[in-house]
Coordinates of N, CA and C in Angstrom, one line a residue:
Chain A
X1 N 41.9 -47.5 32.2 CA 40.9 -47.7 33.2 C 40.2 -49.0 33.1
X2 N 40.4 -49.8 34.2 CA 39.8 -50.8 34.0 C 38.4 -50.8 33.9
X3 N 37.3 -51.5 33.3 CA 36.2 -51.8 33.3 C 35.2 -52.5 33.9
X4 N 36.2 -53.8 34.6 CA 35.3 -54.2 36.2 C 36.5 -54.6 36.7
X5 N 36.0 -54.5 38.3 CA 36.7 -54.7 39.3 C 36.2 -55.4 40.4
X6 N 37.5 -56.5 41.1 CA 37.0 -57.2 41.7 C 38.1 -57.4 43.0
X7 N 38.0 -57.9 44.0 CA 38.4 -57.7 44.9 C 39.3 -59.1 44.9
X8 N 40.5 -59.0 44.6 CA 41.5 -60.2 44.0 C 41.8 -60.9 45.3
X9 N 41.3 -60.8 47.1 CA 41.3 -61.9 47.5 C 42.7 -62.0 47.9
X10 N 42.9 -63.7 48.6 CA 41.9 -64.6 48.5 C 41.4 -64.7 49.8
X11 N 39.5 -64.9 49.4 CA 38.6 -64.9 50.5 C 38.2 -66.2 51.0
X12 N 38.8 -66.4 52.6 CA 38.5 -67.7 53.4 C 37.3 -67.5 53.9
X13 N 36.4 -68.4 53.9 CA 35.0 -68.8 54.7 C 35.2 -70.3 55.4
X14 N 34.5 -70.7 56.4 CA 34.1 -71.8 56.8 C 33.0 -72.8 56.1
X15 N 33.1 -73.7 56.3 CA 31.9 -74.4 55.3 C 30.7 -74.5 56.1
X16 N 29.6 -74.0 55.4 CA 28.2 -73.6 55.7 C 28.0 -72.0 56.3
X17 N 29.4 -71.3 56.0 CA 29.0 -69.7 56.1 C 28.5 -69.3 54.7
X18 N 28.4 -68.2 54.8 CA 28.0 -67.2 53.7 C 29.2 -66.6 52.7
X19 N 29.3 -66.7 51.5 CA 30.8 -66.1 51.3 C 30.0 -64.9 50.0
X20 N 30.4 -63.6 50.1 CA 29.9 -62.7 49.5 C 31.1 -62.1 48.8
X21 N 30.9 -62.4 47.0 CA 31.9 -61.8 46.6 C 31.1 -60.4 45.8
X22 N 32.3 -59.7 45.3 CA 32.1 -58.1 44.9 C 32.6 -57.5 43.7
X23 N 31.9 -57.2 42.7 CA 32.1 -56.6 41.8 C 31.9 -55.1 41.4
X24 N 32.9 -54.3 41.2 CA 31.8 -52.8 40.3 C 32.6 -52.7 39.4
X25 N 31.7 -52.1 38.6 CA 31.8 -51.4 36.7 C 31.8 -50.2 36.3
X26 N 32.6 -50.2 35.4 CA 33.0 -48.4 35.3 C 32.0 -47.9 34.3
X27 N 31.7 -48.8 33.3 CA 30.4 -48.1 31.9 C 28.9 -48.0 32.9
X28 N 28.9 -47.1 32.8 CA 27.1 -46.8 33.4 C 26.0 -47.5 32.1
X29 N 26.5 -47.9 30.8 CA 25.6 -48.2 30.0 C 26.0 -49.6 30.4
X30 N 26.5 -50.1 31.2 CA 26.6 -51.9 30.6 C 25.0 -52.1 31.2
X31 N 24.8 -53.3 30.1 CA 23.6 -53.9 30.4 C 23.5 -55.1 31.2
X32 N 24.6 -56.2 30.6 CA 24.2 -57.2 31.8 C 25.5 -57.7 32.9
X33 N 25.4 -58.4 33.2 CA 26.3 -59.1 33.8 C 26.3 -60.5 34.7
X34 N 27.5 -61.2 34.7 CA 27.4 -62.6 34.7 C 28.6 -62.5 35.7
X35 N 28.5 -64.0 36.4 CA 29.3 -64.5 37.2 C 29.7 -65.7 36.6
X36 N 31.2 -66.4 37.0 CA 31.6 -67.2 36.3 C 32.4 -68.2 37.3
X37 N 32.3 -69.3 37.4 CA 33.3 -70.2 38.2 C 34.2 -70.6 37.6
X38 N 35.8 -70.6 37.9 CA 37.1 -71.3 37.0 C 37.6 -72.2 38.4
X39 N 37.5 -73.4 38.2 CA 38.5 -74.1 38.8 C 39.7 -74.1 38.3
X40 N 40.8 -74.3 39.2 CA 42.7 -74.6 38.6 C 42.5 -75.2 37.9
X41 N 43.2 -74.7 36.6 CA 43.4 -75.2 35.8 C 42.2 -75.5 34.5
X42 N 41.2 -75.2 35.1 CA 39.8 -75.3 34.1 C 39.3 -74.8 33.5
X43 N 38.4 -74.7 32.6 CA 37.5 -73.3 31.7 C 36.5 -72.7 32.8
X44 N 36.3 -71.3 32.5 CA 35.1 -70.9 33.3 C 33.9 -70.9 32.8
X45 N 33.0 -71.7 33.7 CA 31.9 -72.0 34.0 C 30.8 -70.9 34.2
X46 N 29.8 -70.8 33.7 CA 28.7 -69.3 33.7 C 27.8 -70.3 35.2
X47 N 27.8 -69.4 35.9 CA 26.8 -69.9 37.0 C 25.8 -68.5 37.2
X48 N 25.8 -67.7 37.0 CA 24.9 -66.7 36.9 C 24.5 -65.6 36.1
X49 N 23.2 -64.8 35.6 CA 23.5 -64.3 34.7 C 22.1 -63.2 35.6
X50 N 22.5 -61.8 35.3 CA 21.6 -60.9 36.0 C 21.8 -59.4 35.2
X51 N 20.4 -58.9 35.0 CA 19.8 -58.0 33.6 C 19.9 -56.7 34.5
X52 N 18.4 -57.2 35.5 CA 17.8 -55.8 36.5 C 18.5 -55.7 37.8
X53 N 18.5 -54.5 38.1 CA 18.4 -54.1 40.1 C 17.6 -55.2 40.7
X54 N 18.2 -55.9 41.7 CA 17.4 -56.4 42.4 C 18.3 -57.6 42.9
X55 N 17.8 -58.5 43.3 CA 18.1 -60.1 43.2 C 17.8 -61.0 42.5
X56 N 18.6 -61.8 42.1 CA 18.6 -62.9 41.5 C 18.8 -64.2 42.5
X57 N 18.1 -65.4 42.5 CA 18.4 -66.8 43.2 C 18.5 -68.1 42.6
X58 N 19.1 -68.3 42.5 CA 19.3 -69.3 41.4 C 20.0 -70.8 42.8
X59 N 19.2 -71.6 43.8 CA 20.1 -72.3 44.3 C 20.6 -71.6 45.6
X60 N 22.0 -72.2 45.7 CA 22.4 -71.3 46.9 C 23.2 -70.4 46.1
X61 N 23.0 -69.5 45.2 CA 23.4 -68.2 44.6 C 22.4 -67.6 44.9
X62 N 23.1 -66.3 45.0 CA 22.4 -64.9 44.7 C 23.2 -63.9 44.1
X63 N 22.6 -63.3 42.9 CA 23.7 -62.0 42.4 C 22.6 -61.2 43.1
X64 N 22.9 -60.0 43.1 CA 22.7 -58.8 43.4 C 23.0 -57.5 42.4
X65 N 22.2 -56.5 41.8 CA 22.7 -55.6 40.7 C 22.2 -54.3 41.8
X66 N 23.2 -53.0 41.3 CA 22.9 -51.9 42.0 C 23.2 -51.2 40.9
X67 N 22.4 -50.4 39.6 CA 22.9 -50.0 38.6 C 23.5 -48.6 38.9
X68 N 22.4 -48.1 39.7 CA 22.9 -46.3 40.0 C 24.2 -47.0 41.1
X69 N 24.5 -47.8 41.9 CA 26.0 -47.4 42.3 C 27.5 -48.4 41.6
X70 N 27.0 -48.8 40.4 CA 27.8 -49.9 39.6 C 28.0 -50.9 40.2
X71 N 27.0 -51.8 41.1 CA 27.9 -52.9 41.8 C 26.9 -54.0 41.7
X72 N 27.9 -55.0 41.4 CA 27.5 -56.5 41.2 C 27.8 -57.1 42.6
X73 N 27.2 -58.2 43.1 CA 27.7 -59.5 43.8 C 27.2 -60.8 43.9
X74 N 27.3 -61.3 44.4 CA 27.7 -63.0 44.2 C 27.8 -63.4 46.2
X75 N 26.4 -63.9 46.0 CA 26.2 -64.6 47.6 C 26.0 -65.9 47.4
X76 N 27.2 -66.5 48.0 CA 27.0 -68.5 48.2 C 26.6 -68.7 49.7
X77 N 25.6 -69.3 49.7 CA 24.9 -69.6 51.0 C 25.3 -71.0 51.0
X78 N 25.5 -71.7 52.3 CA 26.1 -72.8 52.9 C 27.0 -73.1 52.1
X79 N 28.4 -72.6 51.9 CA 29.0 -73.1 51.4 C 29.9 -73.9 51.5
X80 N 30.5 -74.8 50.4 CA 30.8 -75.9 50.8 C 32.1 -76.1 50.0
X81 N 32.6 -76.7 50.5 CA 34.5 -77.2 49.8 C 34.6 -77.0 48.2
X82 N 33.3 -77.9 47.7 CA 33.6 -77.8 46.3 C 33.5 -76.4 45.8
X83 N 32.9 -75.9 46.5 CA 32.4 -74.1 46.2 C 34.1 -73.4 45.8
X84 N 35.4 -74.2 46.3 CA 36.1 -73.4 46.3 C 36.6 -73.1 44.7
X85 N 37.5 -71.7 44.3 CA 37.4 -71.6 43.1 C 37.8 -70.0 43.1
X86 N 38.1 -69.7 41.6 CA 38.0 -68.5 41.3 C 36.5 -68.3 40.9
X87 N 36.4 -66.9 41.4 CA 35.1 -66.5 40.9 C 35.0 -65.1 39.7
X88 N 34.9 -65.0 38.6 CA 35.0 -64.3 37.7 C 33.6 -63.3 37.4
X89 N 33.8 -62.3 37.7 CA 33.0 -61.1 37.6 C 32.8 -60.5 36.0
X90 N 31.9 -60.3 35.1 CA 31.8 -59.9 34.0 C 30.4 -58.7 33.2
X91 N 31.0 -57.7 32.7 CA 29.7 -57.2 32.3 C 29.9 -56.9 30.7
X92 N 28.3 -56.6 29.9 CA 28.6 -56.3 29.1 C 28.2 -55.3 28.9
X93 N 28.7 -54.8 27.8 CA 28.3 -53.4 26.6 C 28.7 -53.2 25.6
X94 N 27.8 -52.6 24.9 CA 27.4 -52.8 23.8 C 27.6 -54.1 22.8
X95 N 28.0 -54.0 21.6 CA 27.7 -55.5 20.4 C 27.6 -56.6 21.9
X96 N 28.4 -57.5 21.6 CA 28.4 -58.8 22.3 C 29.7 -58.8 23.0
X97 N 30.4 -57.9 23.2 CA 31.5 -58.3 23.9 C 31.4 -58.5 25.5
X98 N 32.2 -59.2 26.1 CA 32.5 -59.2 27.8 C 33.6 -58.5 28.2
X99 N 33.8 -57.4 29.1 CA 34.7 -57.1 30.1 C 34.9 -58.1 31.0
X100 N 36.1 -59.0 31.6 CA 36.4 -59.6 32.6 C 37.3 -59.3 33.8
X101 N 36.7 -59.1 34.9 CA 37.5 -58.9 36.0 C 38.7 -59.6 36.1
X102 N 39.7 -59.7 37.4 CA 41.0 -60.6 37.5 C 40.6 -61.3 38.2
X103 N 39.4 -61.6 38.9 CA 38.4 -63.0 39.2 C 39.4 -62.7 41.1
X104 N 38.5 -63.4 42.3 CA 38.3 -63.7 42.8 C 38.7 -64.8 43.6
X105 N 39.3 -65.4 44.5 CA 39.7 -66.7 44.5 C 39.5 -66.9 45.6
X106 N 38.1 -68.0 46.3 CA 37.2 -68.8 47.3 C 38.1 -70.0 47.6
X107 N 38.1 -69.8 49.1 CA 38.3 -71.1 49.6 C 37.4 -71.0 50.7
X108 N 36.6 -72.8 50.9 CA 35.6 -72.9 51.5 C 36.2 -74.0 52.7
X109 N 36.8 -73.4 53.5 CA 37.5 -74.6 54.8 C 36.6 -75.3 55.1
X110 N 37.3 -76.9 55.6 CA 36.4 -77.4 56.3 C 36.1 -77.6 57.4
Chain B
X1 N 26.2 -84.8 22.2 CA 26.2 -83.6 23.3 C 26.4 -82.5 23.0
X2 N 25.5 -81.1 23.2 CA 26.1 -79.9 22.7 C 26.9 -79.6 23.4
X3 N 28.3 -78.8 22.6 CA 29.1 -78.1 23.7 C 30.1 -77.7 22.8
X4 N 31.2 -77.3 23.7 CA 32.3 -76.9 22.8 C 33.6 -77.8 23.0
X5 N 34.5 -77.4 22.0 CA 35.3 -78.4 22.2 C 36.7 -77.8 21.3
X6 N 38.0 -77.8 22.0 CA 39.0 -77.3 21.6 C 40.3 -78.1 21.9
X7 N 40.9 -78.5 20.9 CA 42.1 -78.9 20.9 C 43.4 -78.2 20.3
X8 N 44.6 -78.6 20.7 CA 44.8 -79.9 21.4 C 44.2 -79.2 22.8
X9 N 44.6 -80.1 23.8 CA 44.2 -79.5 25.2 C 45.9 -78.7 25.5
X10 N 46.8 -79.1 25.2 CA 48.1 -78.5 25.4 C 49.0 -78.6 24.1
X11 N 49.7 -77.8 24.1 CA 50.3 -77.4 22.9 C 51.5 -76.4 23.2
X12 N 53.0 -77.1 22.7 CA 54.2 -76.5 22.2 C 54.6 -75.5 21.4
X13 N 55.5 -75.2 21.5 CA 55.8 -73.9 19.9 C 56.9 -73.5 20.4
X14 N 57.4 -74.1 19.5 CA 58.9 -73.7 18.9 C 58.9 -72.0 18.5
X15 N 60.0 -71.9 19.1 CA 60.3 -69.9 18.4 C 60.3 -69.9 16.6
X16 N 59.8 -68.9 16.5 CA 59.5 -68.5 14.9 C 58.2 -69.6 14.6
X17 N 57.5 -70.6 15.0 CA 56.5 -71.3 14.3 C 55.1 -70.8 14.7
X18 N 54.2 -70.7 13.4 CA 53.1 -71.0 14.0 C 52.3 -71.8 14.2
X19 N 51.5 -72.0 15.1 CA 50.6 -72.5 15.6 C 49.2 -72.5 15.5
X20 N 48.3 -73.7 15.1 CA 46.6 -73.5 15.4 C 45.8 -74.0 15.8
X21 N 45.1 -73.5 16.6 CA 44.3 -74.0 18.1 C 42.8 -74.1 17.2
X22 N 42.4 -75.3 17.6 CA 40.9 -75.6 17.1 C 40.0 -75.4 17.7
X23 N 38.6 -74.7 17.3 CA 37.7 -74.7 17.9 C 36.7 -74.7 17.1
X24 N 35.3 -75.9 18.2 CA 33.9 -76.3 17.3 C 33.2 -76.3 18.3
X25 N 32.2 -76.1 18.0 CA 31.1 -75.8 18.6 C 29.5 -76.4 18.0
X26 N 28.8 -77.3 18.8 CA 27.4 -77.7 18.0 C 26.4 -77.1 18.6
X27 N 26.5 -75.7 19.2 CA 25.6 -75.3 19.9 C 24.5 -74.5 19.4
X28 N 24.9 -74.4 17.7 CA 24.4 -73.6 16.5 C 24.2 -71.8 17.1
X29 N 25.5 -71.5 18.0 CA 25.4 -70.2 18.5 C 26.1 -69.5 16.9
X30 N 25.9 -68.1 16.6 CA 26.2 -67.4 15.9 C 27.8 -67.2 16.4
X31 N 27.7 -66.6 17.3 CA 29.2 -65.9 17.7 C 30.1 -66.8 18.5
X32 N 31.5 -66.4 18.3 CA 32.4 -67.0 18.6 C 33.5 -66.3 19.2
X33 N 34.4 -66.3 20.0 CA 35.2 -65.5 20.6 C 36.5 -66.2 21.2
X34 N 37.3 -65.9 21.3 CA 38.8 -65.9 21.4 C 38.9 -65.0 22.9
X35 N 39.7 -65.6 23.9 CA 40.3 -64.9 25.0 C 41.7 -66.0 25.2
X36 N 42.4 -64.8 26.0 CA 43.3 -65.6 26.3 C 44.0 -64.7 27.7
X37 N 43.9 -66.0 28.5 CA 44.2 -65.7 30.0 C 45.7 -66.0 30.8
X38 N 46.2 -64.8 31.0 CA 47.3 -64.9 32.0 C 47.2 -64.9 33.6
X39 N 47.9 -65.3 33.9 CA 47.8 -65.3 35.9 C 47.7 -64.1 36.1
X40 N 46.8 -64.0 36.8 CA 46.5 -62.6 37.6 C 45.7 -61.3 36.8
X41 N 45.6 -61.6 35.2 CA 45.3 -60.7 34.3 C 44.0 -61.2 34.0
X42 N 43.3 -62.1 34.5 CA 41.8 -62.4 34.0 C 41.9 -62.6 32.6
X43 N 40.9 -62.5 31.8 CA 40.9 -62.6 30.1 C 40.5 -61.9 29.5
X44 N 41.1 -61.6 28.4 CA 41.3 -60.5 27.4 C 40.8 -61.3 26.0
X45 N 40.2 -60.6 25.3 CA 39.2 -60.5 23.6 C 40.9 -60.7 22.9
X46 N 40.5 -61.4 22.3 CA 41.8 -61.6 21.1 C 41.2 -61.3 19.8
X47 N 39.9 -61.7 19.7 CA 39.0 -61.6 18.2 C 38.0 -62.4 18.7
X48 N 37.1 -61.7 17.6 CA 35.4 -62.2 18.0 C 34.7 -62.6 16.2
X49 N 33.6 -63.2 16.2 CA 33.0 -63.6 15.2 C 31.5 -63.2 15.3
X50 N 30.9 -62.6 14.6 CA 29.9 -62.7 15.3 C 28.7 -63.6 14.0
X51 N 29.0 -63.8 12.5 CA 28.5 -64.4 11.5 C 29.7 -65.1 11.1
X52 N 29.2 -66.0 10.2 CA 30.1 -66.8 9.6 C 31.0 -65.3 8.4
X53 N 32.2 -65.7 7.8 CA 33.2 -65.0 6.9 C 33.1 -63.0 7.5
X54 N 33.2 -63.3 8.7 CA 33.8 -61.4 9.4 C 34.0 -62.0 11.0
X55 N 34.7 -61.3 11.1 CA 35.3 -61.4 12.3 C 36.2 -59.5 12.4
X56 N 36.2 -59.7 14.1 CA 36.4 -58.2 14.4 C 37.9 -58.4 15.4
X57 N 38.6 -57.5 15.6 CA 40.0 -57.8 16.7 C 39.1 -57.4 17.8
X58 N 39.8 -57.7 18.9 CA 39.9 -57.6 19.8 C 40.7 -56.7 20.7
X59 N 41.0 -56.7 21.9 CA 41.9 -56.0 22.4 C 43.6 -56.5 21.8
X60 N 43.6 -57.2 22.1 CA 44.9 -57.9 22.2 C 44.7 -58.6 20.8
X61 N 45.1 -58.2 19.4 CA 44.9 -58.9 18.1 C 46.2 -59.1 17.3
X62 N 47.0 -58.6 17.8 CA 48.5 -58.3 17.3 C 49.2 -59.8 17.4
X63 N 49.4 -60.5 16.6 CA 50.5 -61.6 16.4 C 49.2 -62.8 16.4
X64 N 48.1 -62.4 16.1 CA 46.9 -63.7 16.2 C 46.1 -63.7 14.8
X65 N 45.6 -64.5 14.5 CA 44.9 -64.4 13.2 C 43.6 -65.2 12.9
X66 N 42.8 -65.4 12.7 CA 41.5 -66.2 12.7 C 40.5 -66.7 11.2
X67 N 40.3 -67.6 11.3 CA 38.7 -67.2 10.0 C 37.7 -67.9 10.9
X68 N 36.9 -68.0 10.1 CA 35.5 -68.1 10.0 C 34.7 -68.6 9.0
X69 N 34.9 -69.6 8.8 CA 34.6 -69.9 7.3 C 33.4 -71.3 7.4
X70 N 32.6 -71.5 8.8 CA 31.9 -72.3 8.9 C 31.2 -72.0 10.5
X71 N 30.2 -71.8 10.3 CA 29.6 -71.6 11.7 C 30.0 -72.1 13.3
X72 N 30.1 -74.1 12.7 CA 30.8 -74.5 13.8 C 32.1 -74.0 13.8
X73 N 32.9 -73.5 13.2 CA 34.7 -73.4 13.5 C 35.0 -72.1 13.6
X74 N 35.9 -71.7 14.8 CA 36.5 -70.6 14.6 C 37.9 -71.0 15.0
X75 N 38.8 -71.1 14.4 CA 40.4 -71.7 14.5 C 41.3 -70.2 14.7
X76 N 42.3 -70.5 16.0 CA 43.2 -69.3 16.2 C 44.6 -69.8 15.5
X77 N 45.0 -68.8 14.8 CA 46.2 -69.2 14.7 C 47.2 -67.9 15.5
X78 N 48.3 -68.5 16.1 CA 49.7 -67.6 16.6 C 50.7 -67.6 15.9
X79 N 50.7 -66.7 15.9 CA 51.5 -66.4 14.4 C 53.2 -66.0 15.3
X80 N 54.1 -66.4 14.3 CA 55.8 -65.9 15.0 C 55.5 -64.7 15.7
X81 N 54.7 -63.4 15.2 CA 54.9 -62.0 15.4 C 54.5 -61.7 16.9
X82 N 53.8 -63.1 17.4 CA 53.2 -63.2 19.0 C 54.4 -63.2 19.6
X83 N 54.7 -61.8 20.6 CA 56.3 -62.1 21.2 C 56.0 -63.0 22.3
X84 N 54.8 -62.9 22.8 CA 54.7 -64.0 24.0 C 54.0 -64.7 24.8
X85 N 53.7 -65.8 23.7 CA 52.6 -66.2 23.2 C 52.0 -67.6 24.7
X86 N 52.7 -68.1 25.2 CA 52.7 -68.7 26.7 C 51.1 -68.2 27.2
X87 N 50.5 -69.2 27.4 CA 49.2 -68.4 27.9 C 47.8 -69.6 28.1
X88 N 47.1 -69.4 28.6 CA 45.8 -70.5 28.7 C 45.0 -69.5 27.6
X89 N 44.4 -70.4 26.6 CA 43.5 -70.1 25.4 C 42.4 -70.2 25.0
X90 N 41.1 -69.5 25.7 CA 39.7 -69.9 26.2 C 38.8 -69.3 24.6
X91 N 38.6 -70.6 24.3 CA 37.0 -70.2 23.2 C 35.7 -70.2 23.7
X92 N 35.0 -69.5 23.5 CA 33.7 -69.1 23.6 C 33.1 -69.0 22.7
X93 N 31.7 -69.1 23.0 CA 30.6 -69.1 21.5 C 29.4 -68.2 22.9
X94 N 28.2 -67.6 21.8 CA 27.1 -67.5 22.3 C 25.8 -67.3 20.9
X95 N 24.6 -66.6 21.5 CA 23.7 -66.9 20.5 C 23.9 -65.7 19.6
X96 N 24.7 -64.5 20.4 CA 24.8 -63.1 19.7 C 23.5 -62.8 19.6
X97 N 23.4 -61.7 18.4 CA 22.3 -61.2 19.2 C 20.9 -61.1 17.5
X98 N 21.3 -62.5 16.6 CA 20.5 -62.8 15.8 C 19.7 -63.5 16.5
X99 N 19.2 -64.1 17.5 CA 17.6 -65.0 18.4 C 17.3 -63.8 19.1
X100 N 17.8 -62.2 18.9 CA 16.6 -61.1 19.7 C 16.7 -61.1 21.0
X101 N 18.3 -61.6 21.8 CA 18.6 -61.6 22.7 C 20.0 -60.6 23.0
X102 N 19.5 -60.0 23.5 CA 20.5 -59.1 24.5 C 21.5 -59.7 25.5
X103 N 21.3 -61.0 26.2 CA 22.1 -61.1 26.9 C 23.3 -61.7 26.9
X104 N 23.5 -62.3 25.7 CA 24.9 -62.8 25.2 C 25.6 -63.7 26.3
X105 N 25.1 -65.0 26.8 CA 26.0 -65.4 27.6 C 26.7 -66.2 27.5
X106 N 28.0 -66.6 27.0 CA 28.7 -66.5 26.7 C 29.1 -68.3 27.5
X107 N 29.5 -69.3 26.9 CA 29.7 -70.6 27.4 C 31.2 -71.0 26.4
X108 N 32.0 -71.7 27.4 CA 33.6 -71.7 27.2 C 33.9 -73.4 27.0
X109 N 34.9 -74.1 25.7 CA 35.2 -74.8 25.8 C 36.7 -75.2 26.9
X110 N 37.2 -76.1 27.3 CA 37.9 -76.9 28.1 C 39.3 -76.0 27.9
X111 N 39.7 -75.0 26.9 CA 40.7 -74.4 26.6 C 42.1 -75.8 26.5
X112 N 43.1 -74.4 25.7 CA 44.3 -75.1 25.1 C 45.1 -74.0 25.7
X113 N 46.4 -74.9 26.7 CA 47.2 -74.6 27.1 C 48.4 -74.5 26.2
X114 N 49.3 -73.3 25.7 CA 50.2 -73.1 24.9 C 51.5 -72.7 25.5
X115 N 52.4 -73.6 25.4 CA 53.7 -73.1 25.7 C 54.8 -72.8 24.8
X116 N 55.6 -71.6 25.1 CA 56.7 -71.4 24.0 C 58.2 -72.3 24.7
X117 N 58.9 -73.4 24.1 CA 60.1 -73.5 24.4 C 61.4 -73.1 23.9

């Protein structure tokens, strides 16, 4: 059983739409969870990190937590070419370890 | 500059040899971690560190081997027994959870590309 899931895409937007990516998790105890940018070929990059239910804004991000329904997301507002990328979904539990999704893959047309 | 840093950036291997991928870190994080990512499979725990001299497997620990013998380094080695060892090879470090943080987040060096020929 996998542990997070993501919706493997790939998701086209226009540049300066909204691109909304999607995560949910199978441990009802995980505690946090993080979003990650990988360009081809590149390391992934942490661009978000979110504890509680609610929203997070960090920029033109937004995660989103929904603990009672396990679901994460990831809103890029105006987004823009460089925006394109995999997007990597991750939560944790317990010690320090990360569960990683099969990530996501944004393209932001121009 | 803090950060991490892992060589080579690419790297060969002959059948039957092993191989060892370096990794440092000056970010004076506690923990250290090993993944290693295939297309389409996201990234998987190979071994983790979380103090200097212990380290723990991971999911995938079979044909890999590691120490720990200095806060900045955690060095992978691929051992022959890796049947198939081809793969992008992502280190990570974080603060773990000796600074009384829970959230572990987790920052990745430039990785080492490994091919078997």
């Amino acid at each position: 059983q996998k542990e997070v899931e993501q919706n493997s895409g790939p998701l086209s937007v226009p540049e300066g739409a909204i691109a909304s990516l999607n995560c949910t998790y199978s441990d009802r105890v995980s505690q946090s969870f993080f979003w990650y940018r990988q360009y081809s070929g590149k390391s992934p990059e942490l661009i978000m990190s979110i504890y509680s239910n609610g929203d997070k804004e960090d920029g033109r991000f937004t995660a989103q937590l929904n603990k009672a329904s396990q679901y994460v997301s990831l809103l890029i507002r105006d987004s823009q070419p460089s925006d394109s990328a995999t997007y990597l979904c991750a939560s944790k539990t317990g010690a320090n370890n990360l569960f990683f999704g099969t990530g996501t893959r944004l393209t932001v047309i121009p | 500059d803090g950060g991490i840093t892992q060589s080579p950036k690419y790297l060969f291997r002959k059948e039957g040899q092993n191989v060892t991928l370096s990794c440092e870190q000056n970010l004076n994080h506690d923990a250290m971690y090993w993944y290693r990512q295939d297309p389409g499979q996201g990234l998987r725990l190979i071994y983790y560190s979380q103090i200097v001299n212990d380290f723990q497997k991971g999911d995938i620990a079979e044909g890999y081997s590691v120490s720990r013998e200095k806060k900045e380094s955690f060095p992978l080695t691929v051992t022959s027994a890796q049947k198939n060892p081809t793969a992008f090879y992502l280190c990570a470090s974080s603060t773990g959870t000796s600074g009384g943080t829970i959230y572990n987040e987790q920052f990745f060096g430039p990785g080492t590309r490994l091919t078997v020929l």
